[in-house]
XYZ file of C-alpha atoms in Angstrom:
772
model
C -0.425 4.074 -10.699
C -1.348 3.428 -6.823
C -2.101 6.749 -6.855
C -4.347 7.547 -10.078
C -6.273 4.005 -8.381
C -6.852 6.384 -5.120
C -7.817 9.304 -6.853
C -10.575 7.142 -8.920
C -11.528 5.843 -6.353
C -11.906 8.980 -4.441
C -13.719 10.753 -7.282
C -16.012 7.665 -8.017
C -17.094 7.737 -4.045
C -17.631 11.662 -3.957
C -19.562 11.579 -7.654
C -21.866 8.837 -5.831
C -22.175 10.750 -3.225
C -23.141 13.765 -4.723
C -25.163 12.293 -8.069
C -28.174 13.806 -7.172
C -27.297 16.958 -6.604
C -27.994 19.141 -10.337
C -30.714 16.304 -11.077
C -33.175 17.439 -7.829
C -32.868 20.696 -8.043
C -36.654 20.967 -9.358
C -38.304 18.892 -6.563
C -40.545 20.496 -4.027
C -39.916 20.033 -0.051
C -43.088 17.782 -0.223
C -41.436 14.850 -2.893
C -38.075 15.019 -0.876
C -39.634 14.133 2.336
C -41.854 11.519 0.389
C -38.383 10.462 -0.531
C -36.910 10.371 2.694
C -39.723 8.530 4.191
C -39.314 5.746 1.575
C -35.651 5.632 1.625
C -36.445 4.999 6.034
C -38.790 2.750 4.665
C -36.565 0.681 2.820
C -33.650 0.486 5.486
C -34.623 -2.320 6.846
C -33.875 -4.776 4.497
C -30.419 -3.117 3.215
C -27.577 -5.018 4.077
C -25.867 -2.187 6.575
C -28.007 0.117 8.889
C -27.600 3.170 6.264
C -28.893 0.760 3.615
C -28.652 2.149 -0.280
C -29.562 5.541 0.688
C -27.049 8.305 -0.981
C -26.727 11.249 1.518
C -26.692 14.117 -0.898
C -26.548 17.673 0.059
C -30.245 17.810 -1.470
C -30.911 15.176 1.095
C -29.519 16.547 4.385
C -31.252 19.801 3.630
C -34.748 18.566 3.166
C -33.924 16.028 5.927
C -32.859 19.542 8.251
C -35.981 21.527 6.499
C -38.308 18.873 6.990
C -41.401 20.250 8.612
C -43.516 17.869 11.196
C -47.080 16.462 9.309
C -50.353 16.201 10.636
C -51.895 18.369 13.469
C -49.964 20.231 15.831
C -52.323 18.692 18.856
C -51.812 15.036 18.294
C -48.684 14.394 20.147
C -48.469 10.437 19.652
C -48.246 11.466 16.115
C -45.671 14.397 16.466
C -43.783 12.004 18.558
C -43.141 8.984 16.000
C -42.132 11.790 13.755
C -39.649 13.578 15.966
C -38.506 9.359 17.043
C -38.081 8.430 12.919
C -36.578 11.997 12.405
C -33.654 11.144 15.063
C -33.434 7.999 13.447
C -32.693 9.339 10.046
C -30.401 11.842 11.550
C -28.580 9.002 13.392
C -28.168 7.042 9.903
C -26.812 10.156 8.570
C -24.014 10.953 10.763
C -23.428 7.322 10.967
C -23.156 7.757 7.032
C -20.419 10.363 7.170
C -18.469 9.011 10.060
C -18.109 5.556 7.688
C -17.070 8.068 4.908
C -14.742 10.004 7.311
C -13.007 6.883 8.163
C -12.392 5.870 4.463
C -10.989 9.387 3.609
C -8.993 9.313 6.651
C -7.590 6.100 5.652
C -7.238 7.571 2.130
C -5.474 10.100 3.458
C -2.877 7.689 5.161
C -2.407 5.964 1.976
C -1.582 9.122 0.402
C 0.502 10.316 2.515
C 2.243 7.051 2.383
C 2.793 7.403 -1.484
C 3.797 11.171 -0.084
C 6.739 9.771 1.749
C 7.905 7.029 -0.441
C 8.306 9.646 -2.729
C 10.325 11.886 -0.388
C 12.518 9.190 -0.048
C 13.016 8.743 -3.724
C 13.513 12.473 -3.956
C 16.165 12.069 -1.459
C 17.855 9.503 -2.515
C 17.951 11.422 -6.317
C 19.537 14.403 -4.450
C 22.228 12.419 -3.208
C 22.805 10.633 -6.385
C 22.630 14.498 -8.093
C 25.950 15.274 -5.237
C 27.839 12.599 -5.764
C 27.775 13.236 -10.119
C 28.312 16.367 -9.633
C 31.188 15.873 -7.385
C 32.685 13.743 -9.964
C 32.510 16.590 -12.646
C 33.823 18.654 -10.036
C 37.279 16.162 -10.323
C 37.112 16.146 -13.891
C 37.156 19.653 -14.297
C 39.968 19.692 -11.695
C 41.878 17.516 -13.711
C 41.185 19.350 -16.738
C 42.327 22.130 -15.417
C 45.488 20.779 -14.174
C 46.364 19.183 -18.163
C 45.417 23.206 -18.983
C 48.159 24.392 -16.810
C 50.882 21.647 -17.763
C 50.028 22.854 -21.448
C 50.462 26.144 -20.621
C 54.123 25.471 -18.828
C 54.977 23.339 -22.213
C 53.929 26.409 -24.598
C 56.096 28.885 -22.439
C 58.887 26.218 -22.983
C 58.679 26.168 -26.316
C 58.768 30.186 -26.236
C 62.110 30.341 -24.913
C 63.667 27.713 -26.968
C 62.224 30.152 -30.197
C 63.820 32.559 -28.358
C 67.052 31.078 -28.071
C 66.926 30.403 -31.738
C 66.257 34.107 -32.476
C 69.012 34.878 -30.371
C 71.573 32.694 -32.413
C 69.949 33.744 -35.345
C 70.740 37.499 -34.619
C 74.301 36.355 -33.404
C 74.678 35.041 -36.965
C 73.381 38.139 -38.235
C 76.191 40.302 -36.634
C 78.839 37.314 -37.869
C 77.922 38.132 -41.238
C 77.841 42.461 -40.817
C 81.721 41.764 -39.471
C 82.003 39.528 -42.577
C 81.075 42.604 -44.863
C 83.384 44.843 -42.850
C 86.033 42.279 -43.479
C 85.359 42.528 -47.158
C 88.477 44.869 -48.048
C 90.851 43.258 -46.211
C 90.139 40.088 -48.112
C 90.677 41.197 -51.251
C 94.238 40.889 -51.369
C 93.978 37.330 -50.272
C 91.385 36.978 -53.424
C 94.057 35.172 -55.257
C 95.231 33.244 -52.810
C 91.792 31.861 -52.314
C 91.531 31.427 -55.839
C 93.020 27.587 -55.958
C 90.568 26.238 -53.608
C 87.389 27.681 -55.361
C 86.719 24.194 -56.267
C 86.699 23.069 -52.624
C 85.034 26.469 -51.385
C 82.344 25.547 -54.183
C 81.214 22.685 -52.605
C 81.333 24.308 -49.570
C 78.880 26.939 -50.886
C 76.738 23.837 -52.252
C 76.580 22.217 -48.276
C 76.148 25.689 -47.110
C 73.094 26.304 -49.523
C 71.902 22.723 -48.585
C 72.376 23.958 -45.253
C 70.388 27.081 -45.944
C 67.659 24.792 -48.105
C 67.325 22.860 -45.007
C 67.077 25.870 -42.348
C 64.046 27.255 -44.704
C 62.416 23.799 -44.339
C 62.564 24.181 -40.809
C 61.381 27.234 -40.567
C 58.326 26.005 -42.669
C 57.794 23.398 -40.371
C 58.321 25.763 -37.504
C 55.778 27.742 -39.069
C 53.035 24.853 -39.689
C 53.826 23.390 -36.253
C 52.636 26.950 -34.708
C 49.672 27.272 -37.155
C 48.772 23.607 -35.971
C 49.116 24.569 -32.030
C 47.128 27.632 -32.809
C 44.236 25.708 -34.066
C 44.785 23.021 -30.986
C 44.323 26.086 -28.954
C 41.172 27.465 -30.630
C 40.173 23.951 -30.473
C 40.576 23.385 -27.249
C 39.075 27.203 -26.544
C 35.847 25.686 -28.326
C 35.803 22.929 -25.841
C 36.167 24.936 -22.983
C 33.490 27.260 -23.812
C 31.514 24.087 -24.558
C 32.134 22.869 -20.868
C 31.547 26.339 -19.730
C 27.966 26.175 -21.239
C 27.180 22.346 -19.951
C 28.480 23.388 -16.442
C 26.257 26.610 -16.397
C 23.097 24.547 -16.924
C 24.382 22.028 -14.812
C 24.705 24.705 -12.062
C 21.056 26.560 -12.560
C 19.787 22.747 -12.441
C 21.425 22.079 -9.148
C 20.350 25.991 -8.437
C 16.259 24.339 -8.587
C 17.233 21.874 -6.716
C 18.627 23.318 -3.576
C 20.036 26.329 -4.125
C 23.332 25.378 -2.386
C 26.431 25.651 -4.793
C 27.273 29.054 -4.713
C 30.959 27.600 -4.021
C 30.947 25.956 -7.156
C 29.691 29.194 -9.136
C 32.842 30.920 -7.445
C 35.262 28.713 -8.446
C 33.830 28.843 -12.211
C 34.341 32.528 -12.530
C 37.716 31.786 -10.788
C 38.124 29.763 -13.671
C 36.858 31.579 -16.213
C 39.435 34.213 -15.362
C 42.512 31.563 -15.554
C 40.972 30.848 -18.809
C 40.495 34.318 -20.105
C 44.636 34.780 -19.211
C 44.906 31.651 -21.127
C 43.962 33.471 -23.995
C 45.736 36.556 -23.621
C 48.866 34.398 -23.417
C 47.830 32.471 -26.609
C 46.854 36.305 -28.284
C 50.450 37.101 -27.068
C 52.326 34.062 -28.776
C 50.318 34.814 -32.061
C 51.542 38.101 -31.795
C 55.047 36.654 -31.127
C 54.899 34.121 -34.326
C 53.398 36.847 -36.558
C 57.144 38.686 -35.657
C 58.636 35.805 -35.770
C 57.070 35.421 -39.646
C 58.512 38.721 -40.456
C 62.088 38.086 -39.114
C 62.175 35.013 -41.052
C 60.975 36.570 -43.850
C 63.421 38.975 -43.475
C 66.006 36.642 -43.163
C 65.260 35.018 -46.647
C 65.342 38.282 -47.926
C 68.959 38.179 -45.970
C 69.539 34.870 -47.688
C 69.111 35.667 -51.036
C 71.319 39.095 -51.023
C 73.529 36.702 -49.640
C 73.805 34.377 -52.530
C 74.336 37.105 -54.835
C 77.033 38.687 -52.591
C 78.713 34.575 -52.580
C 78.186 34.787 -56.321
C 80.055 38.212 -56.666
C 82.668 36.724 -54.376
C 83.455 33.838 -56.460
C 87.082 34.861 -57.435
C 87.342 36.138 -54.282
C 87.132 32.847 -52.128
C 90.878 32.003 -52.625
C 91.564 34.482 -50.155
C 88.817 33.586 -47.941
C 90.095 30.208 -46.940
C 90.867 30.752 -43.309
C 87.514 32.869 -42.634
C 85.625 30.360 -44.653
C 87.068 27.636 -42.071
C 85.991 29.398 -39.090
C 82.283 29.738 -41.070
C 82.415 25.903 -41.709
C 83.072 25.675 -38.106
C 80.127 28.157 -37.193
C 77.686 26.479 -39.850
C 78.196 23.101 -38.014
C 77.309 24.274 -34.730
C 74.494 25.492 -35.946
C 73.757 22.437 -38.138
C 73.756 20.720 -34.571
C 71.448 23.254 -32.534
C 69.052 22.799 -35.834
C 69.270 19.076 -34.827
C 68.916 19.764 -31.252
C 65.616 21.996 -32.138
C 63.948 19.497 -34.257
C 64.413 17.203 -31.676
C 62.583 19.329 -29.285
C 59.775 19.788 -31.555
C 59.294 16.070 -32.120
C 59.061 15.772 -28.223
C 56.301 18.656 -28.351
C 55.007 17.013 -31.129
C 54.123 13.723 -29.215
C 53.681 15.525 -25.911
C 50.264 17.435 -28.173
C 49.436 14.393 -29.292
C 49.145 12.696 -25.970
C 47.303 15.976 -24.644
C 45.329 15.549 -27.340
C 44.361 11.821 -26.528
C 43.400 12.654 -23.028
C 40.892 15.938 -24.208
C 39.267 13.304 -26.009
C 38.943 10.805 -23.415
C 38.005 13.669 -20.982
C 34.936 14.807 -23.814
C 34.177 11.734 -23.909
C 33.457 11.396 -20.150
C 31.808 14.706 -19.993
C 29.346 13.379 -22.644
C 28.884 10.397 -20.735
C 27.921 12.640 -17.739
C 25.487 14.837 -20.197
C 23.748 11.901 -20.675
C 23.349 10.832 -17.051
C 22.698 14.587 -15.881
C 19.859 14.277 -18.442
C 18.613 11.191 -17.579
C 18.365 11.912 -13.756
C 16.984 15.386 -14.098
C 13.858 13.547 -16.225
C 13.424 11.311 -13.251
C 14.081 14.063 -10.808
C 11.094 15.718 -12.965
C 8.880 12.863 -13.055
C 9.237 12.354 -9.320
C 8.281 15.835 -8.523
C 5.167 15.486 -11.033
C 4.286 12.500 -8.825
C 4.993 14.396 -5.848
C 2.678 17.658 -6.772
C 0.125 15.457 -7.867
C -0.115 13.847 -4.529
C 0.040 16.773 -2.509
C -3.141 17.894 -4.686
C -4.628 14.677 -3.788
C -3.923 15.223 -0.296
C -5.158 18.556 0.081
C -8.509 17.881 -2.118
C -8.879 14.787 0.899
C -7.817 17.187 3.766
C -10.867 19.611 1.998
C -13.247 16.794 1.847
C -12.456 15.884 5.645
C -13.440 19.492 6.577
C -16.177 20.157 4.526
C -17.587 16.408 6.064
C -16.562 17.339 9.610
C -18.589 21.090 9.013
C -21.308 18.959 7.898
C -21.012 16.558 10.934
C -20.716 19.910 13.298
C -24.585 20.702 12.148
C -25.981 17.685 12.143
C -24.722 17.524 16.036
C -25.862 20.849 16.656
C -29.406 20.373 15.026
C -29.762 16.694 17.216
C -28.931 18.038 20.292
C -30.999 21.258 19.661
C -34.014 18.494 18.974
C -33.145 16.727 22.148
C -32.300 20.059 24.359
C -29.262 18.784 25.437
C -26.408 21.109 27.224
C -23.320 21.076 25.565
C -20.480 20.636 27.136
C -17.192 21.507 25.989
C -14.053 20.387 28.052
C -10.534 22.259 28.308
C -7.380 21.273 29.821
C -4.762 23.984 30.845
C -0.919 23.719 30.482
C 1.076 22.444 33.035
C 2.449 25.412 35.130
C 5.905 25.702 37.128
C 3.901 25.399 40.558
C 2.453 21.986 39.572
C 5.570 20.023 40.190
C 8.060 17.668 38.579
C 4.943 15.162 37.304
C 4.111 15.409 33.634
C 0.564 15.775 31.872
C 0.463 12.047 30.641
C 1.039 10.577 33.898
C -2.710 11.708 34.772
C -4.535 12.991 31.322
C -4.608 11.195 28.264
C -6.866 11.584 24.782
C -7.899 9.097 22.853
C -6.751 8.604 19.550
C -9.891 6.226 18.108
C -12.147 7.666 15.377
C -14.984 8.062 17.242
C -13.155 9.612 20.783
C -10.862 11.654 18.638
C -11.113 15.413 19.918
C -14.206 14.059 21.972
C -12.659 12.007 24.381
C -10.381 12.332 27.459
C -9.099 9.753 29.518
C -8.136 10.504 33.749
C -5.621 8.005 35.196
C -6.371 7.961 39.298
C -4.367 5.576 41.477
C -3.932 3.100 38.212
C -7.479 2.644 37.281
C -8.359 4.619 34.009
C -11.530 7.030 34.041
C -13.269 7.439 30.376
C -15.101 10.864 29.430
C -16.434 11.855 26.260
C -18.021 15.650 25.782
C -18.970 17.590 22.764
C -15.658 18.607 22.518
C -12.053 18.253 24.375
C -9.619 20.799 24.172
C -5.975 19.745 25.111
C -3.360 21.970 27.233
C -1.924 22.980 23.421
C -5.228 24.545 21.922
C -5.180 28.385 21.653
C -7.764 30.566 22.717
C -8.692 31.054 18.977
C -9.184 27.631 18.399
C -11.754 27.363 21.437
C -13.846 30.373 19.708
C -14.325 28.787 16.876
C -15.930 26.047 18.447
C -18.479 28.365 19.797
C -18.626 31.024 17.167
C -22.142 29.970 15.767
C -23.393 29.580 19.199
C -22.293 33.285 19.828
C -24.076 34.217 16.322
C -27.298 32.865 17.689
C -27.447 35.625 19.858
C -27.926 37.973 16.703
C -30.511 35.434 15.333
C -32.692 35.986 18.627
C -32.206 33.082 20.455
C -31.292 33.027 24.518
C -27.533 31.686 24.552
C -25.943 30.957 28.071
C -21.985 30.351 28.043
C -20.430 29.385 31.768
C -17.167 28.152 32.850
C -16.998 25.143 35.671
C -14.166 23.653 37.684
C -11.803 24.231 40.534
C -9.596 26.914 41.670
C -6.616 27.735 39.379
C -8.191 25.008 36.043
C -8.359 28.474 33.858
C -11.733 29.197 33.920
C -11.014 33.128 33.887
C -8.504 32.901 31.631
C -10.969 31.072 29.105
C -13.485 33.428 30.212
C -11.846 36.859 29.755
C -8.109 35.745 29.008
C -5.916 38.753 28.233
C -7.914 41.347 26.982
C -4.468 43.382 26.271
C -2.953 40.466 24.267
C -4.718 40.048 20.616
C -3.500 36.177 20.812
C -4.312 35.535 24.530
C -8.019 37.526 24.458
C -10.715 35.119 26.215
C -14.452 34.516 25.049
C -15.746 37.316 26.415
C -13.968 39.731 24.111
C -14.018 37.648 21.216
C -17.773 36.878 21.424
C -18.116 40.922 21.627
C -15.811 41.352 18.643
C -17.889 39.356 17.085
C -21.057 40.623 17.849
C -20.595 44.008 16.508
C -18.618 43.056 13.452
C -21.639 40.910 12.189
C -24.058 43.794 13.015
C -22.132 45.763 10.828
C -22.332 43.404 7.955
C -25.889 42.940 8.285
C -26.514 46.489 7.975
C -26.741 46.129 4.041
C -29.491 43.408 4.586
C -31.567 46.302 6.235
C -31.128 45.106 10.080
C -30.316 47.968 12.894
C -29.363 46.706 16.051
C -29.361 47.996 19.661
C -27.278 46.475 22.520
C -27.471 46.856 26.233
C -24.528 45.527 28.585
C -25.166 44.678 32.351
C -22.232 42.909 34.685
C -22.885 41.432 38.527
C -21.176 38.790 40.462
C -22.595 37.100 43.304
C -20.452 37.603 46.040
C -21.225 35.416 49.421
C -24.821 34.933 48.354
C -25.100 38.479 47.284
C -25.713 40.567 44.050
C -23.279 43.092 43.555
C -23.411 45.349 40.486
C -20.385 45.892 39.053
C -21.236 49.222 37.068
C -22.901 50.969 39.484
C -21.528 54.665 39.947
C -22.044 54.474 43.611
C -20.298 51.678 44.240
C -17.187 51.697 46.595
C -15.188 49.535 48.255
C -16.895 46.406 46.736
C -20.444 48.085 48.553
C -23.403 49.075 46.992
C -24.813 51.086 50.158
C -26.798 48.406 51.451
C -28.655 48.135 48.281
C -30.424 45.017 47.748
C -31.015 43.343 44.545
C -33.799 41.301 43.806
C -34.545 38.329 41.096
C -37.634 37.384 39.256
C -38.947 35.614 36.449
C -41.705 36.793 34.318
C -44.363 34.855 32.032
C -41.772 34.343 29.100
C -39.188 32.661 31.261
C -36.785 35.761 31.677
C -34.919 36.715 35.162
C -34.764 40.467 36.108
C -32.601 41.795 38.349
C -34.100 44.666 40.082
C -32.234 48.203 39.937
C -29.507 46.576 38.082
C -27.379 49.037 35.833
C -28.148 48.754 32.082
C -25.819 50.247 29.943
C -26.554 50.865 26.005
C -23.443 50.267 23.971
C -22.758 51.062 20.507
C -19.264 50.043 19.712
C -16.599 47.220 20.851
C -14.671 50.381 22.677
C -17.238 50.765 24.819
C -18.046 47.388 26.047
C -14.303 47.201 26.351
C -14.126 49.814 28.921
C -17.042 48.381 30.855
C -15.193 45.058 31.228
C -12.209 46.734 32.352
C -14.408 48.823 34.893
C -15.834 45.195 36.033
C -12.540 43.938 36.331
C -11.348 46.009 38.708
C -14.450 45.953 41.220
C -14.549 41.794 41.152
C -13.913 40.188 44.648
C -10.697 38.431 43.712
C -8.054 37.083 46.552
C -5.086 34.743 47.673
C -5.080 31.377 48.252
C -2.899 28.291 48.602
C -3.963 26.854 45.178
C -3.999 30.362 43.129
C -2.328 34.069 43.260
C -5.514 36.006 42.342
C -8.248 33.859 42.889
C -12.254 34.800 41.460
C -13.706 34.872 45.097
C -17.408 35.301 43.481
C -19.517 34.597 40.326
C -19.380 36.696 37.328
C -22.401 37.416 34.930
C -22.142 39.196 32.189
C -25.119 39.920 29.963
C -25.811 41.539 26.663
C -29.214 42.259 25.382
C -29.369 42.435 21.490
C -32.529 44.070 19.850
C -32.612 43.687 15.992
C -35.364 45.265 13.696
C -35.644 44.498 9.948
C -36.758 48.090 7.702
C -37.601 46.414 5.089
C -39.167 42.700 6.539
C -40.729 44.396 9.537
C -39.367 41.617 11.418
C -37.707 42.157 14.801
C -36.015 40.006 17.245
C -34.956 39.920 20.672
C -31.854 37.876 21.957
C -29.500 37.676 24.955
C -26.280 36.287 25.323
C -25.220 35.416 29.009
C -21.377 34.929 29.565
C -20.584 33.523 32.843
C -17.504 32.763 34.720
C -18.131 30.574 37.817
C -15.843 30.845 40.820
C -13.772 27.752 41.893
C -14.520 24.726 43.837
C -11.862 24.254 45.994
C -11.242 21.853 49.217
C -9.952 23.676 52.340
C -7.428 21.770 53.292
C -5.456 22.390 50.115
C -6.392 25.883 50.143
C -5.673 26.952 53.371
C -8.722 29.520 53.462
C -9.528 31.354 57.095
C -11.299 34.360 58.036
C -13.284 35.984 55.268
C -11.539 33.301 52.253
C -13.169 30.769 54.795
C -16.457 32.554 54.573
C -16.050 33.126 50.878
C -15.162 29.405 50.124
C -18.196 28.066 52.235
C -20.401 30.299 49.955
C -18.957 29.634 46.930
C -18.964 25.542 47.471
C -22.521 26.065 48.799
C -23.719 27.569 45.601
C -22.159 25.154 43.468
C -23.534 21.885 45.571
C -26.963 23.836 44.625
C -26.169 23.438 41.063
C -25.649 19.816 41.676
C -28.358 19.556 42.617
C -30.220 21.076 40.456
C -28.212 19.236 37.743
C -29.107 15.946 39.483
C -32.801 16.746 39.337
C -32.855 17.434 35.987
C -30.782 14.238 34.652
C -33.425 12.221 36.895
C -36.563 14.585 35.438
C -38.169 15.130 38.619
C -41.148 17.232 39.046
C -39.503 19.581 41.495
C -35.974 21.312 40.638
C -34.631 23.401 43.197
C -33.590 26.414 41.594
C -34.524 28.577 45.040
C -31.528 27.025 47.095
C -28.767 29.911 45.891
C -29.204 32.972 44.317
C -26.672 31.508 41.467
C -29.050 28.645 40.280
C -32.420 31.055 40.542
C -30.389 33.537 38.358
C -29.744 30.696 35.908
C -32.761 29.326 35.653
C -34.053 30.090 32.474
C -30.557 28.700 30.610
C -30.972 24.926 32.624
C -34.801 24.641 32.639
C -36.103 26.944 30.099
C -35.811 27.448 25.766
C -31.904 28.433 25.935
C -28.548 27.542 24.155
C -26.439 26.274 26.799
C -23.029 25.532 26.647
C -20.820 24.798 30.008
C -16.790 24.556 29.738
C -15.227 22.481 32.259
C -11.894 23.204 33.125
C -9.134 20.329 34.128
C -6.167 21.006 35.963
C -3.080 18.489 34.906
C -1.476 19.053 38.234
C -1.286 15.154 39.822
C -2.024 16.424 43.321
C -5.722 17.848 42.118
C -6.748 14.439 40.158
C -9.490 14.017 42.707
C -11.528 17.770 42.050
C -10.743 16.852 38.335
C -12.583 13.509 38.384
C -15.423 15.365 40.408
C -15.127 18.002 37.904
C -15.476 15.357 34.809
C -18.458 13.574 36.576
C -20.368 16.221 36.925
C -19.810 17.601 33.230
C -21.048 14.465 32.197
C -24.213 14.238 34.219
C -24.819 18.083 32.473
C -24.159 16.946 29.403
C -26.778 14.263 29.728
C -29.681 16.935 30.798
C -32.551 17.837 28.749
C -33.559 21.447 29.061
C -35.819 21.893 26.548
C -35.815 22.894 22.638
C -34.596 26.364 21.902
C -36.881 29.003 20.832
C -36.237 31.762 18.834
C -38.018 35.136 19.739
C -38.994 37.189 16.812
C -42.125 39.099 15.967
C -43.424 41.323 12.941
C -44.753 43.963 15.474
C -43.076 46.487 17.727
C -41.595 45.118 21.191
C -40.376 47.271 23.870
C -36.717 48.497 23.028
C -36.131 47.620 26.722
C -34.882 43.923 26.663
C -35.203 41.969 30.178
C -32.306 40.003 31.641
C -32.254 36.091 30.665
């Protein structure tokens, strides 16, 4: 019932949120704008900031595609419209954040329900295991009973063998009697006087034969009953086997851990087959016994005829009849012993039948219990599957809401013209010492700061920062690239895009930008961005787009520009060639005499990257074995032309790996390393001055103080989409530098550099793109 209530509440909530999707398909953009303005005017009277607005897909699309009204020269009206537009966007974002919080609460409830269901399933599994153990014990008892019954059958068989041997002895005695018949004829006259007594003895002998016959009949009946019991026991064993196989199948679906029980069952079947074979052998012996008894009856009839014929000669058989009476007495005693043994065996069989009936009752109870447990398990399984489906639906809705939030957030940032800032914390390294990252850096878990906040602890004081995205030490290269993939895509759409990494030496800047290209999982942003650019350009061929791309790579080393793709480059020196930076009227920067290479495939660009990496200036310091001693700038110029629409776009992708800031007291730089450190710190200080001036909106921004800032002027003060990665080291000994980097990144995040513009036209342009 709880799960159904949650599902209904969630479905009603989303049904209300998107109730206008189907009904508003025919409305025009102008009517949507009127609805937006009327909703905005009505928000002041609501009980909350969001009012009664339903932020549907059509509403958001209309809000994002809304165009300014009025004349473009009426700046006051334009400013008011922009203010109202940003206000509506904030209300929309706030509404989606509230929806996200409610979804998180609902997801937590669903997880609690799922955990309780898992606990119930675990309890049911334990109960099933206990019941199965009881069934195994019962089966072992039945197996022992079967073994005892088989032993008793063996005893009966031995007793029957003894009886058959006695009968054979009697038969031999009768044969010897016939042999003595001739010698006894002479004594017939002597026996005639005692014929009466002999007649009485003959009557008693006939009675004994009748008793033997009745005993043989009862023995046959007993054997038939024993055979019927064996068949009944066989049927019960087969039914037990079928029920056991059903239980084994159920157990296999639950866990699949009961192969040992199946082996035991197979051995039990083998023993049962052996018992059946023994029963068949016993049945064969009983049939033989029946034939022998029939033969005995025939012999008895023949002997009766012989007795009638020898009645006249019984006088002569006096001595022999005396001996025969003794033998008959012995046979009578043996018959009584056999009757007593048969009665005791009947009693034991009756006891065994009662035990078998009790075992059958226990099995029936076990079947009922197993059926109930299985039904309850199926119900719990269906409940768990329902909860899992609801959880997956909630997670999907959260992902969609997060995508929409990012889209709205990016739209606001583009309208404000802010530089986006991502923060990335590298993992602890063996050289960082025994201190743990948790003692210096922690991440807030609140809804507003989750994934965007970072706290730095210094001397017991907590410094809180918030950026557009924060990547922990566990984030992979792929997770980082996913967040910037749309920004890279903008270069194909005709925008100027700039992504640069900032941070102290050894904080992971070069790993973030370049990574390890030879390892697929550890490739950096530059190789992944190039892969996306070439893949997207190939996919756009079907839409009529054709692209031409040009690449250039340089480094700024000791305030000197070096061409990393120059064919005349030797020992990191370009034969004294001087490179000058110039800006044109469109805000693009040009570097004179810089090598620009036409590229058509990812393989060509990768080869150029390897060439540039080998030519780049690196050195060893106390803080890093391979420290970058220069600022690396990779530029990809993109020229696109659509043959069907005759539209042309010009985009530029700048990917920059800045040299790391460092303190001389920690790096231990001397000689050339000291000059490099001073030049790096000077250029980064100039970058900081530029950021401060932009943040204060001063009239003069000192871009010309260094070649780095002068080269980045279109990215920092123009119409470019700019993103900065601030890389942080978790080493407690670097907490001071980390705090400076985070403060600088916060100032960069607050800078407004202008709204990005798309460079597109319907006329032909020069295929040689400018540097930017």
